[in-house]
Amino acid sequence: MTTRQQTFVIVGAGLAGAKAAEALRTDGFTGRVVLLGEETERPYDRPPLSKDYLQGKSEKDKIYVHPKAWYAEHDIELRLDTRVTGLDLAAHRLSVTGGERIGYDKLLLATGSAVRRLSVPGAEFDGVYYLRSLADCEAIKAAFAAAGRVAIIGAGWIGLETAAAARAADCEVTVIEMGELPLLEVLGREVAEIYAALHRAHGVTLCLGAGVEEITGTNRRATGVRLADGSVIDADAVVVGVGITPNAALAEAAGLHVDNGVVVDEHLATSDPDVVAAGDVANAYYPHLRTHLRLEHWSAALNQPAVAAATMLGRDAAYDRVPYFFSDQYEMGMEYSGYVARGNYDEVVFRGDVAKGEYVAFWLHHGRVLAGMNVNVWDLTDTIAALVRSGRPVDRAKLVDPDVPLDQVAGGPASGAR
Ligand SMILES: Cc1cc2nc3c(=O)[nH]c(=O)nc-3n(C[C@H](O)[C@H](O)[C@H](O)COP(=O)(O)OP(=O)(O)OC[C@H]3O[C@@H](n4cnc5c(N)ncnc54)[C@H](O)[C@@H]3O)c2cc1C
């Protein structure tokens, strides 16, 4: 008797999708693996699109998750330019553009996120750019090469990294932000001020506390940004970085539990026993934090797929890494480990030389480290993550003293909530 070959389908050929395909093969799955992606490029890493690659400092070949031949070599059926339009959970079947149906035994949703679009007048003009895909990056790179003045709407990670790239391209740059400071909600005032100073030192004009009324233009081509106070910032190119939303419509229409992304447990299992989700689209339960989080971070898209694949294979695995992300702007490279709910910390303390730009910032709550951000000092991620995960109170004097090793600053019992 022959047993039917199983088919595992992955929707979304980004980093999470590609790593899941890899994990299935590494774990010994010998059935069909079908990887469906709506983009025309094979899976690639997005972080370089606002950093080295946007600045023309790295080769295109370097951004791909796997070499072209890898998919055939591992018997992965990679189907690009293929958008999944429907999911029938009961029938275990997907529909793709053109009407084709694809059946699955197990399904991974790795559909990622899409940029949030501006809805002000003029937002549809030529010369208004968003940054998510390789094609977006190429268009912005060309625009920076031709532009004298660039306006960037939104001082989040994407907006600020893009501002640094525009400065590297010798453009005059204005960053427009509704909040009082760049990154204020993510980092709090202490570190947000450092980022504001960094950009000003590099010649960027920060327009803070500013609402956008309109993109001005001539013949449907952007010429600037009109602010709520009536002033106009002239620009040859406008880049919008005002956040992203999870691509969860497919899951929601199918009846999966969706709430700020596809809701999954620590096994990355959805509300359907044969469907898992990973990466930007997954709102996953983190046992050590005792909460669900949807992280828009490269590290989750890199590491969650191994757990998703194990769950697809019926093995017991859980995802509970300390959240991690990184950013590079001008000479300031950083890694951030941990999680701080908006504003929910008592103080930020610094270890090292802030003036020289080599330090670690720690966010503390009730004497415990919630998160640490190492700036231009490296190989600390594991130690910081261990400190965060331990939930143990730290000796503040030792924490800020670079002569005391970081693994010797904690004492006392762990709090229950880590
Ligand atoms: C410019 C940029 C810079 C970044 N820099 C950093 C950084 O420095 N540090 C950091 O931690 N993170 C960074 N990130 C975030 C990081 O890249 C994301 O967290 C990561 O890409 C998420 O991967 P993913 O595979 O979950 O989703 P995605 O990368 O969004 O991939 C999902 C894929 O699924 C496809 N898809 C969606 N719906 C369908 C459908 N119905 N049918 C078929 N295909 C579909 C999408 O087109 C996309 O190709 C950056 C992101 C961007 C855009």
XYZ file of N, CA and C and ligand atoms in Angstrom, residues 10-18 36-39 41 44-51 79 82-86 96 110-115 131-133 137 157-158 161-162 244 247 250 278-282 295-302 304 324-328, ligand 1:
248
model
N 3.047 27.112 2.033
C 3.434 28.340 2.733
C 2.949 29.511 1.893
N 2.150 30.382 2.497
C 1.693 31.576 1.776
C 2.525 32.762 2.235
N 3.224 33.369 1.274
C 4.096 34.503 1.586
C 5.541 34.084 1.423
N 6.184 34.574 0.360
C 7.576 34.201 0.087
C 8.513 35.325 0.502
N 8.420 35.686 1.780
C 9.369 36.621 2.374
C 10.361 35.832 3.213
N 10.990 36.516 4.173
C 11.974 35.835 5.013
C 11.341 34.674 5.789
N 10.180 34.918 6.406
C 9.559 33.869 7.212
C 9.186 32.663 6.349
N 8.620 32.922 5.177
C 8.236 31.815 4.291
C 9.442 30.992 3.879
N 10.517 31.679 3.480
C 11.713 30.967 3.012
C 12.356 30.171 4.140
N 4.313 30.039 -1.930
C 3.601 30.930 -2.842
C 3.849 32.386 -2.473
N 4.285 33.182 -3.440
C 4.547 34.591 -3.141
C 4.041 35.489 -4.246
N 3.496 36.613 -3.871
C 2.932 37.513 -4.896
C 3.994 38.394 -5.551
N 5.162 38.516 -4.905
C 6.204 39.350 -5.517
C 6.885 38.568 -6.650
N 10.202 38.727 -7.101
C 11.547 38.371 -6.628
C 11.464 37.170 -5.696
N 13.741 37.696 -0.082
C 14.904 38.533 0.240
C 14.708 39.182 1.596
N 15.816 39.681 2.130
C 15.831 40.394 3.408
C 15.470 41.850 3.173
N 14.607 42.404 4.016
C 14.233 43.813 3.821
C 15.146 44.812 4.530
N 15.779 44.465 5.677
C 16.587 45.491 6.346
C 17.588 46.241 5.448
N 18.273 45.593 4.512
C 19.219 46.365 3.679
C 18.531 47.418 2.802
N 17.206 47.277 2.613
C 16.508 48.196 1.706
C 16.435 49.616 2.249
N 16.649 49.774 3.558
C 16.675 51.141 4.115
C 18.092 51.482 4.590
N 19.038 50.572 4.331
C 20.408 50.776 4.838
C 21.401 50.650 3.674
N 6.662 29.393 -6.157
C 5.838 30.001 -7.220
C 5.687 31.488 -6.931
N 2.409 35.004 -7.645
C 1.211 34.203 -7.406
C 0.545 34.691 -6.129
N -0.585 35.334 -6.277
C -1.271 35.870 -5.102
C -2.359 34.910 -4.643
N -2.351 34.608 -3.376
C -3.393 33.746 -2.818
C -4.596 34.626 -2.503
N -5.737 34.266 -3.059
C -6.917 35.124 -2.937
C -7.985 34.540 -2.025
N -7.889 33.252 -1.733
C -8.920 32.655 -0.885
C -8.387 31.472 -0.117
N -5.756 30.806 -5.921
C -4.777 31.821 -6.315
C -5.304 32.600 -7.518
N 2.501 33.268 6.161
C 3.666 34.137 6.399
C 3.536 35.339 5.464
N 2.368 35.963 5.548
C 2.013 37.001 4.572
C 2.557 38.388 4.937
N 3.204 38.516 6.088
C 3.900 39.758 6.403
C 2.996 40.959 6.591
N 3.500 42.103 6.195
C 2.777 43.362 6.400
C 2.776 44.186 5.131
N 1.931 45.185 5.145
C 1.895 46.155 4.037
C 1.977 47.553 4.632
N 2.517 48.479 3.868
C 2.659 49.844 4.393
C 1.292 50.497 4.573
N 8.285 52.548 1.324
C 9.404 51.595 1.289
C 9.029 50.273 1.949
N 8.796 49.279 1.132
C 8.567 47.925 1.651
C 9.306 46.898 0.794
N 9.225 47.084 -0.530
C 9.749 46.053 -1.433
C 11.062 46.492 -2.075
N 12.519 50.242 -3.084
C 13.870 50.680 -2.739
C 14.593 51.215 -3.976
N 11.505 53.990 12.476
C 12.761 53.371 12.017
C 12.964 53.574 10.528
N 11.914 53.307 9.743
C 12.057 53.395 8.284
C 12.320 54.841 7.872
N 15.980 55.821 8.990
C 17.039 55.178 8.195
C 17.045 55.743 6.776
N 15.851 56.013 6.265
C 15.766 56.587 4.921
C 16.334 58.004 4.904
N 3.016 50.113 9.379
C 2.553 49.005 8.539
C 1.352 48.329 9.202
N -0.801 41.722 6.966
C -1.607 41.200 5.851
C -2.443 40.015 6.353
N -6.716 37.614 4.401
C -6.975 36.243 3.940
C -7.400 35.369 5.128
N 3.552 32.813 11.099
C 4.847 33.278 11.619
C 5.238 34.592 10.958
N 6.141 35.297 11.618
C 6.660 36.557 11.068
C 5.757 37.736 11.402
N 5.860 38.763 10.571
C 5.142 40.020 10.829
C 3.637 39.843 11.021
N 3.071 38.828 10.372
C 1.608 38.704 10.409
C 1.115 38.044 11.698
N 2.036 37.426 12.449
C 1.615 36.618 13.601
C 1.604 37.443 14.890
N 5.383 41.358 16.500
C 6.629 42.094 16.321
C 6.905 42.277 14.842
N 7.230 43.472 14.488
C 7.523 43.752 13.076
C 9.037 43.725 12.923
N 9.637 42.607 13.340
C 11.094 42.520 13.416
C 11.632 41.368 12.595
N 12.751 41.635 12.007
C 13.482 40.658 11.222
C 13.748 39.377 12.026
N 14.104 39.510 13.309
C 14.510 38.326 14.081
C 13.342 37.355 14.279
N 12.129 37.893 14.424
C 10.976 36.996 14.574
C 10.733 36.250 13.254
N 10.864 36.976 12.146
C 10.666 36.327 10.842
C 11.759 35.298 10.565
N 12.927 35.514 11.159
C 14.042 34.576 10.965
C 13.881 33.321 11.833
N 11.047 32.401 14.103
C 9.762 31.729 14.344
C 9.510 30.560 13.394
N 14.010 41.080 19.712
C 15.296 41.682 19.310
C 15.121 42.415 17.992
N 15.679 43.602 17.892
C 15.790 44.240 16.575
C 17.024 45.125 16.525
N 17.310 45.613 15.349
C 18.522 46.426 15.192
C 18.230 47.584 14.245
N 19.084 48.580 14.295
C 18.962 49.687 13.348
C 20.346 50.298 13.142
N 20.585 50.774 11.921
C 21.838 51.475 11.607
C 21.479 52.830 11.028
C 12.895 48.753 4.499
C 12.782 47.865 5.699
C 13.813 47.839 6.624
C 13.733 47.034 7.753
N 14.749 47.043 8.656
C 14.675 46.280 9.760
C 15.706 46.281 10.724
O 16.687 47.005 10.597
N 15.599 45.484 11.820
C 14.520 44.684 12.005
O 14.451 43.971 13.019
N 13.504 44.639 11.101
C 13.559 45.416 9.992
N 12.541 45.392 9.073
C 11.397 44.517 9.309
C 11.620 43.124 8.716
O 12.115 43.221 7.424
C 10.290 42.378 8.731
O 9.975 42.142 10.078
C 10.351 41.079 7.928
O 10.515 41.367 6.572
C 9.093 40.259 8.107
O 9.191 39.131 7.297
P 7.899 38.288 6.872
O 8.419 37.193 6.016
O 7.095 37.984 8.059
O 7.021 39.300 6.015
P 7.321 40.060 4.654
O 8.752 40.397 4.561
O 6.324 41.168 4.589
O 6.990 38.986 3.546
C 5.686 38.552 3.308
C 5.538 38.221 1.845
O 4.247 37.668 1.623
C 3.703 38.195 0.447
N 2.234 38.069 0.493
C 1.374 38.725 1.297
N 0.118 38.342 1.072
C 0.175 37.405 0.087
C -0.812 36.629 -0.591
N -2.098 36.739 -0.322
N -0.394 35.771 -1.548
C 0.930 35.645 -1.829
N 1.905 36.359 -1.227
C 1.529 37.219 -0.272
C 4.186 39.628 0.478
O 4.118 40.239 -0.791
C 5.620 39.444 0.940
O 6.476 39.163 -0.122
C 12.600 46.222 7.941
C 11.544 46.244 7.007
C 11.629 47.061 5.899
C 10.506 47.104 4.904
